[in-house]
Coordinates of C-alpha atoms in Angstrom, one line a residue:
M10 CA 11.7 112.5 64.6
S11 CA 12.7 109.7 62.2
I12 CA 16.2 108.2 62.1
I13 CA 16.8 109.8 58.6
E14 CA 15.8 113.2 60.0
K15 CA 18.2 112.8 62.9
I16 CA 21.0 111.9 60.5
R17 CA 20.2 114.9 58.4
G18 CA 20.3 117.1 61.5
L19 CA 23.8 116.1 62.4
P20 CA 26.6 118.6 61.9
R21 CA 28.5 117.9 58.7
A22 CA 31.8 117.0 60.5
A23 CA 30.1 114.6 62.8
L24 CA 28.2 113.0 59.9
V25 CA 31.5 112.5 58.0
G26 CA 33.0 111.0 61.2
F27 CA 30.3 108.5 61.6
I28 CA 30.4 107.5 57.9
A29 CA 34.2 107.4 57.4
P30 CA 34.8 104.1 59.2
L31 CA 31.9 102.5 57.3
I32 CA 33.6 103.3 54.0
A33 CA 36.6 101.2 55.1
L34 CA 34.4 98.4 56.4
V35 CA 32.3 98.2 53.3
C36 CA 35.4 98.1 51.1
I37 CA 36.9 95.3 53.2
V38 CA 33.6 93.3 52.9
L39 CA 33.6 93.9 49.1
A40 CA 37.3 92.9 48.8
V41 CA 36.7 89.7 50.8
A42 CA 33.5 88.9 48.8
I43 CA 35.5 88.8 45.5
S44 CA 38.3 86.8 47.1
P45 CA 37.0 83.3 47.5
S46 CA 40.3 81.9 48.8
F47 CA 40.8 84.5 51.5
D48 CA 41.0 82.8 54.9
W49 CA 40.3 84.9 58.0
V50 CA 42.3 82.3 60.0
T51 CA 45.6 82.4 58.0
N52 CA 45.6 85.6 56.0
A53 CA 46.1 89.3 56.9
L54 CA 43.7 92.0 55.7
S55 CA 46.5 93.6 53.9
D56 CA 46.7 90.6 51.6
L57 CA 43.5 92.0 50.0
G58 CA 45.4 95.2 49.0
H59 CA 48.1 93.4 47.1
Y60 CA 47.9 94.4 43.4
T61 CA 49.2 91.2 41.8
R62 CA 48.5 88.5 44.4
T63 CA 46.2 85.8 42.9
D64 CA 46.3 83.0 45.5
I65 CA 43.3 84.5 47.4
G66 CA 41.2 85.1 44.3
P67 CA 41.0 86.4 40.8
N68 CA 41.0 90.1 39.7
P69 CA 43.7 91.2 42.2
L70 CA 43.9 94.7 40.7
V71 CA 40.1 95.3 41.3
R72 CA 40.2 93.9 44.7
A73 CA 43.3 95.9 45.7
I74 CA 41.9 99.2 44.4
I75 CA 38.6 98.6 46.4
F76 CA 40.5 97.7 49.6
N77 CA 43.2 100.4 49.4
A78 CA 40.9 103.2 48.3
G79 CA 38.6 102.4 51.2
L80 CA 41.4 102.6 53.8
A81 CA 42.9 105.7 52.3
T82 CA 39.6 107.5 52.0
T83 CA 38.7 106.7 55.6
G84 CA 42.1 107.9 56.8
V85 CA 41.9 111.2 54.9
L86 CA 38.4 111.9 56.2
L87 CA 39.5 111.2 59.8
I88 CA 42.4 113.5 59.4
I89 CA 40.1 116.3 58.1
I90 CA 37.6 116.1 60.9
T91 CA 40.3 115.7 63.5
L92 CA 42.0 118.9 62.3
G93 CA 38.7 120.6 62.4
F94 CA 38.1 119.5 66.0
L95 CA 41.6 120.6 67.0
K96 CA 40.9 124.0 65.5
Q97 CA 37.7 124.4 67.5
I98 CA 39.0 123.5 71.0
N99 CA 41.0 125.6 73.3
D100 CA 41.9 122.9 75.8
W101 CA 45.6 122.2 75.4
P102 CA 45.7 118.8 77.2
T103 CA 43.0 117.6 74.8
R104 CA 44.9 119.0 71.8
I105 CA 48.0 117.1 72.8
A106 CA 45.9 113.9 73.6
M107 CA 44.4 114.0 70.1
L108 CA 47.8 114.0 68.4
P109 CA 48.2 110.2 68.5
F110 CA 44.8 109.9 66.9
L111 CA 45.8 112.3 64.1
I112 CA 49.0 110.2 63.6
A113 CA 47.0 107.0 63.5
A114 CA 44.7 108.4 60.9
G115 CA 47.8 109.3 58.9
F116 CA 49.1 105.8 59.2
L117 CA 45.7 104.4 58.0
T118 CA 45.9 106.6 55.0
A119 CA 49.5 105.4 54.3
I120 CA 48.4 101.8 54.5
G121 CA 46.0 102.5 51.7
I122 CA 48.7 104.2 49.6
F123 CA 51.5 101.8 50.3
S124 CA 50.0 98.4 49.9
E125 CA 51.8 95.1 50.5
N126 CA 53.6 95.7 47.2
F127 CA 55.6 98.4 48.9
N128 CA 57.2 96.6 51.8
P129 CA 58.9 97.5 54.2
I130 CA 57.0 100.8 54.1
H131 CA 53.7 98.9 54.3
F132 CA 54.8 96.9 57.4
T133 CA 56.1 100.1 59.1
V134 CA 52.9 102.1 58.7
S135 CA 50.7 99.1 59.6
V136 CA 52.6 98.6 62.9
G137 CA 52.4 102.3 63.4
L138 CA 48.6 102.3 63.1
F139 CA 48.1 99.5 65.6
I140 CA 50.5 101.0 68.1
T141 CA 49.3 104.6 67.9
F142 CA 45.6 104.1 68.2
P143 CA 45.7 102.5 71.7
F144 CA 47.7 105.5 72.8
A145 CA 45.1 107.8 71.3
M146 CA 42.5 106.2 73.5
W147 CA 44.8 106.2 76.6
F148 CA 45.8 109.9 76.1
V149 CA 42.3 111.1 75.7
G150 CA 41.1 109.0 78.6
L151 CA 43.8 110.4 80.9
S152 CA 43.2 113.9 79.7
W153 CA 39.5 113.9 80.4
L154 CA 39.7 112.4 83.9
R155 CA 39.5 116.1 84.9
Y156 CA 35.8 116.1 83.9
R157 CA 33.5 114.0 86.1
H158 CA 30.7 113.8 83.5
L159 CA 33.2 112.1 81.2
W160 CA 34.6 109.5 83.7
W161 CA 32.6 106.7 82.1
F162 CA 34.1 107.4 78.7
C163 CA 37.6 107.7 80.3
V164 CA 37.1 104.2 81.7
I165 CA 36.2 102.9 78.3
S166 CA 39.2 104.7 76.7
L167 CA 41.6 103.4 79.3
L168 CA 40.4 99.7 79.2
L169 CA 39.3 99.1 75.6
P170 CA 42.9 99.1 74.2
F171 CA 43.8 96.3 76.5
F172 CA 41.4 94.0 74.6
S173 CA 43.4 94.7 71.4
V174 CA 46.7 94.3 73.3
Y175 CA 45.5 90.8 74.5
I176 CA 44.3 89.9 71.0
W177 CA 47.7 90.8 69.4
W178 CA 49.7 89.2 72.2
G179 CA 47.7 86.0 71.9
T180 CA 48.0 85.9 68.1
L181 CA 51.8 86.5 68.1
N182 CA 52.4 83.9 70.8
G183 CA 50.1 81.2 69.3
V184 CA 47.7 81.3 72.2
L185 CA 44.6 82.1 70.1
P186 CA 43.2 79.7 67.4
W187 CA 44.4 81.6 64.3
S188 CA 47.8 82.2 62.7
G189 CA 46.9 85.1 60.4
M190 CA 46.6 88.8 61.2
A191 CA 43.1 89.4 59.7
I192 CA 41.1 88.6 62.9
P193 CA 43.2 90.7 65.3
E194 CA 43.2 93.5 62.7
I195 CA 39.5 93.6 62.3
L196 CA 38.8 93.2 66.0
T197 CA 41.2 96.1 66.7
A198 CA 39.5 98.1 64.0
M199 CA 36.1 97.5 65.6
T200 CA 37.3 98.7 69.0
A201 CA 38.6 101.9 67.2
I202 CA 35.3 102.4 65.4
L203 CA 33.3 102.0 68.6
W204 CA 35.5 104.5 70.3
I205 CA 35.3 107.0 67.5
W206 CA 31.5 106.7 67.3
I207 CA 31.1 107.2 71.1
F208 CA 33.5 110.2 70.9
L209 CA 31.4 111.7 68.1
T210 CA 28.2 111.1 70.0
L211 CA 29.5 113.0 73.0
E212 CA 30.4 115.9 70.7
V213 CA 26.9 115.9 69.0
Q214 CA 25.2 115.8 72.4
G215 CA 27.2 118.9 73.5
K216 CA 29.1 117.0 76.2
L217 CA 32.4 118.4 74.9
S218 CA 31.2 122.0 74.7
H219 CA 33.5 123.0 77.5
L220 CA 36.5 122.3 75.3
V221 CA 35.3 124.5 72.4
T222 CA 36.5 128.0 71.8
H223 CA 33.6 130.4 72.0
S224 CA 33.9 133.7 70.0
E225 CA 33.3 136.9 71.9

């Protein structure tokens, strides 16, 4: 079976889940590509979403629309598939554990809606995203320790957020060789995407079937 056939064979929700983070990444890459003065070392990714800022490149409106639309679209899609997953499962610890992820997806959507032009709202939702997602991993990791076949994923879920914690601690305390927020933001995003894709792979492989409500 070819890769294309495997992709076509995925459940629609899983396919959307795999694609959703790519939308944000592609839009970030495009926004950076048309911003010749954007500096990964000194800027924040949110600078790309400012509708009138011209110091990082021309056409700020176009750049901001691409960047903000990408984040908002990804956030909305993640909310939709998360609600669908919550509707299917009958395991209350998992439902509770997924709430921080749902909130994080909401914050991601809000970042795309309330750009840097809308501070302090933008700052609040940005901090909210980078705080809630580690807790989403931790909550799920702790919840699934009950299932021996998921222990390896639990270890990943419990340890991976500490990479982001260190990156942010090092950035804010001047330990790491950059002053802007772009690098810790993208690195944190990559850990989140990795976690989401592993989660979805488990679902596609039927490893989470014990959580699903089966009709009589």
